[in-house]
mmCIF file of C-alpha atoms in Angstrom:
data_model
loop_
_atom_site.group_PDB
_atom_site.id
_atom_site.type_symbol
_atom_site.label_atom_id
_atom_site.label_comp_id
_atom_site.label_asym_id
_atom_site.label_seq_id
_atom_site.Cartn_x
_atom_site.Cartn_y
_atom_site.Cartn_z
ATOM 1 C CA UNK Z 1 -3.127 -15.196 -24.474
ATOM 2 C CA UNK Z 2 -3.882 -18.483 -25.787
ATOM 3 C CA UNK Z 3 -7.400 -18.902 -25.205
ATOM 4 C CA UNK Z 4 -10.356 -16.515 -27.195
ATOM 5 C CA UNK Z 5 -11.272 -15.689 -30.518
ATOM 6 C CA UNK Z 6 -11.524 -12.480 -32.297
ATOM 7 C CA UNK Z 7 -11.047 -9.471 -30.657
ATOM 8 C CA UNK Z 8 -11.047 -11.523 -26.833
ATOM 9 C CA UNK Z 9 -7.680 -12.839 -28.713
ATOM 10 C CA UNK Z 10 -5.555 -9.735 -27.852
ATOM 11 C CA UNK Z 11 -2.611 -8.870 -25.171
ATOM 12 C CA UNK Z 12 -4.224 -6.535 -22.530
ATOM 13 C CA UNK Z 13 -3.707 -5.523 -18.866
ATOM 14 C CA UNK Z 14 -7.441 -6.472 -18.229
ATOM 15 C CA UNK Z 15 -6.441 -10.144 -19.031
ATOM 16 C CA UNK Z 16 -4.903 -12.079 -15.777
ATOM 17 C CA UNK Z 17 -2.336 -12.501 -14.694
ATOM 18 C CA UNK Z 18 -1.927 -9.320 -15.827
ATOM 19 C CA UNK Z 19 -3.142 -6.600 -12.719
ATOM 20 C CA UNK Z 20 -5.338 -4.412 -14.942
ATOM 21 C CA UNK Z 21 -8.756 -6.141 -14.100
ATOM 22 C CA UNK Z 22 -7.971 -5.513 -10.451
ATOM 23 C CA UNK Z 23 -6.399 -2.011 -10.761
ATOM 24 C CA UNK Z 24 -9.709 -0.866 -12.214
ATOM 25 C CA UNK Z 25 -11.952 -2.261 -9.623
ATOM 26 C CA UNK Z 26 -9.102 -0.325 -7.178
ATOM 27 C CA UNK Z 27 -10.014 2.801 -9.387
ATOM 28 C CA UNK Z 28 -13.447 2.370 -9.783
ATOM 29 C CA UNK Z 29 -14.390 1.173 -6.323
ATOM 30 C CA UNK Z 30 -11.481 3.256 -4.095
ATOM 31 C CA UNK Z 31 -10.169 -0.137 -2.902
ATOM 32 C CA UNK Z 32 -7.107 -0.480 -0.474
ATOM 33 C CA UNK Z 33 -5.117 -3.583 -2.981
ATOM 34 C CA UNK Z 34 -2.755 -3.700 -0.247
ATOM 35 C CA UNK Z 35 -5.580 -5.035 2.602
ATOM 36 C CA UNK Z 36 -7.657 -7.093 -0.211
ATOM 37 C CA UNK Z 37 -7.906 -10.774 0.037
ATOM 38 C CA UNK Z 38 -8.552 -12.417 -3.517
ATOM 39 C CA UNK Z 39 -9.739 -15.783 -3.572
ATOM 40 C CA UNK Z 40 -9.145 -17.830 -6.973
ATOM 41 C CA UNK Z 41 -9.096 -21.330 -8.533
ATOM 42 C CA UNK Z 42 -5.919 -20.830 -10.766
ATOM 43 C CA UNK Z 43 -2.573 -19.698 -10.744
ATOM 44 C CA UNK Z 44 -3.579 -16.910 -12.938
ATOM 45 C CA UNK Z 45 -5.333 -15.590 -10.388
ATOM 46 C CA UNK Z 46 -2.521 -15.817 -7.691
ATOM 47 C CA UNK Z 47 -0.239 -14.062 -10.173
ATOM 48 C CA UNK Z 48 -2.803 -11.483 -10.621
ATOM 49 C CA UNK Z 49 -3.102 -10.488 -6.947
ATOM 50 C CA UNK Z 50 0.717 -10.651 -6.457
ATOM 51 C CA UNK Z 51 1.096 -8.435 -9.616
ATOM 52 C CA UNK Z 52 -1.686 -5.575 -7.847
ATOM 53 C CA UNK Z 53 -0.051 -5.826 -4.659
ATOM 54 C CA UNK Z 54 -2.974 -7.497 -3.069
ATOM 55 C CA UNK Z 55 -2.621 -8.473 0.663
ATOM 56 C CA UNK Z 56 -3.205 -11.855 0.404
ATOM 57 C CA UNK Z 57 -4.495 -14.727 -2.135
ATOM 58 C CA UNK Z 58 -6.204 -17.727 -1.999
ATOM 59 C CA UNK Z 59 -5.838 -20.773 -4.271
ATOM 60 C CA UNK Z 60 -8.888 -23.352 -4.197
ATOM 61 C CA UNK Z 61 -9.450 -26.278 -5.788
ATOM 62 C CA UNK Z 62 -13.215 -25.446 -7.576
ATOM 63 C CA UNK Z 63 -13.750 -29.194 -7.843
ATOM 64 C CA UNK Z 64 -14.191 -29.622 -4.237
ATOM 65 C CA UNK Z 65 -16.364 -26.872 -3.604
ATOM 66 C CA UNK Z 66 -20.136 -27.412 -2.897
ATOM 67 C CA UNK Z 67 -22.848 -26.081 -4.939
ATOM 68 C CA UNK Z 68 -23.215 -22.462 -5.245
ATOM 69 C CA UNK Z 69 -26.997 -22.936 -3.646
ATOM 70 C CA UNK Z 70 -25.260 -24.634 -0.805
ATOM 71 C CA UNK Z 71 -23.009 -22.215 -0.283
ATOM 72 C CA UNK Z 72 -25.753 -19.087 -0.199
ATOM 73 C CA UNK Z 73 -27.956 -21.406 2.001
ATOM 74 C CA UNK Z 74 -28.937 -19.400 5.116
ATOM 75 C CA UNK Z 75 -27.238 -16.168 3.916
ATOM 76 C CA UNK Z 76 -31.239 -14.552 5.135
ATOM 77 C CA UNK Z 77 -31.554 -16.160 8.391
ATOM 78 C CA UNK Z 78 -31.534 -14.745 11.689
ATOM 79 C CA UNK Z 79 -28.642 -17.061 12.498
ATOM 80 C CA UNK Z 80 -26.564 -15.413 9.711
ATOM 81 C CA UNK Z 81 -26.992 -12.032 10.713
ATOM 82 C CA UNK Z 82 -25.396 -12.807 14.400
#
């Protein structure tokens, strides 16, 4: 790693694009990797998802995405439930 200080400075499997963060949620959660979708904003995260066998990845540019309100607008409606 390049980024992190202290003890976050450190080589682990937990740290993408390493597999580790997503072969514990697999572990912990009884997730099928190989029918996951992942959707990230970096090619760490692709790697990641390749590297855990994932199904399928998506790469998205976060600086084009609307607000996080926006996005969770309407999630309660009776619209959204159809």
């Amino acid at each position: 790693p390049i980024a992190g200080q202290g003890q976050y400075l450190k080589n682990c499997d937990c740290r993408k694009p390493m597999p580790g963060m997503l072969k514990q949620a697999q572990s912990d959660w009884q997730i099928d990797l190989g029918s996951s979708l992942l959707i990230g904003d970096s090619a760490s995260d692709i790697k990641a998802a390749e590297a855990a066998g994932l199904a399928k990845a998506i790469k998205i540019d976060s600086n084009k995405l609307p607000a996080m309100s926006e996005v969770f607008t309407g999630l309660n409606s009776p619209r959204a439930a159809q």
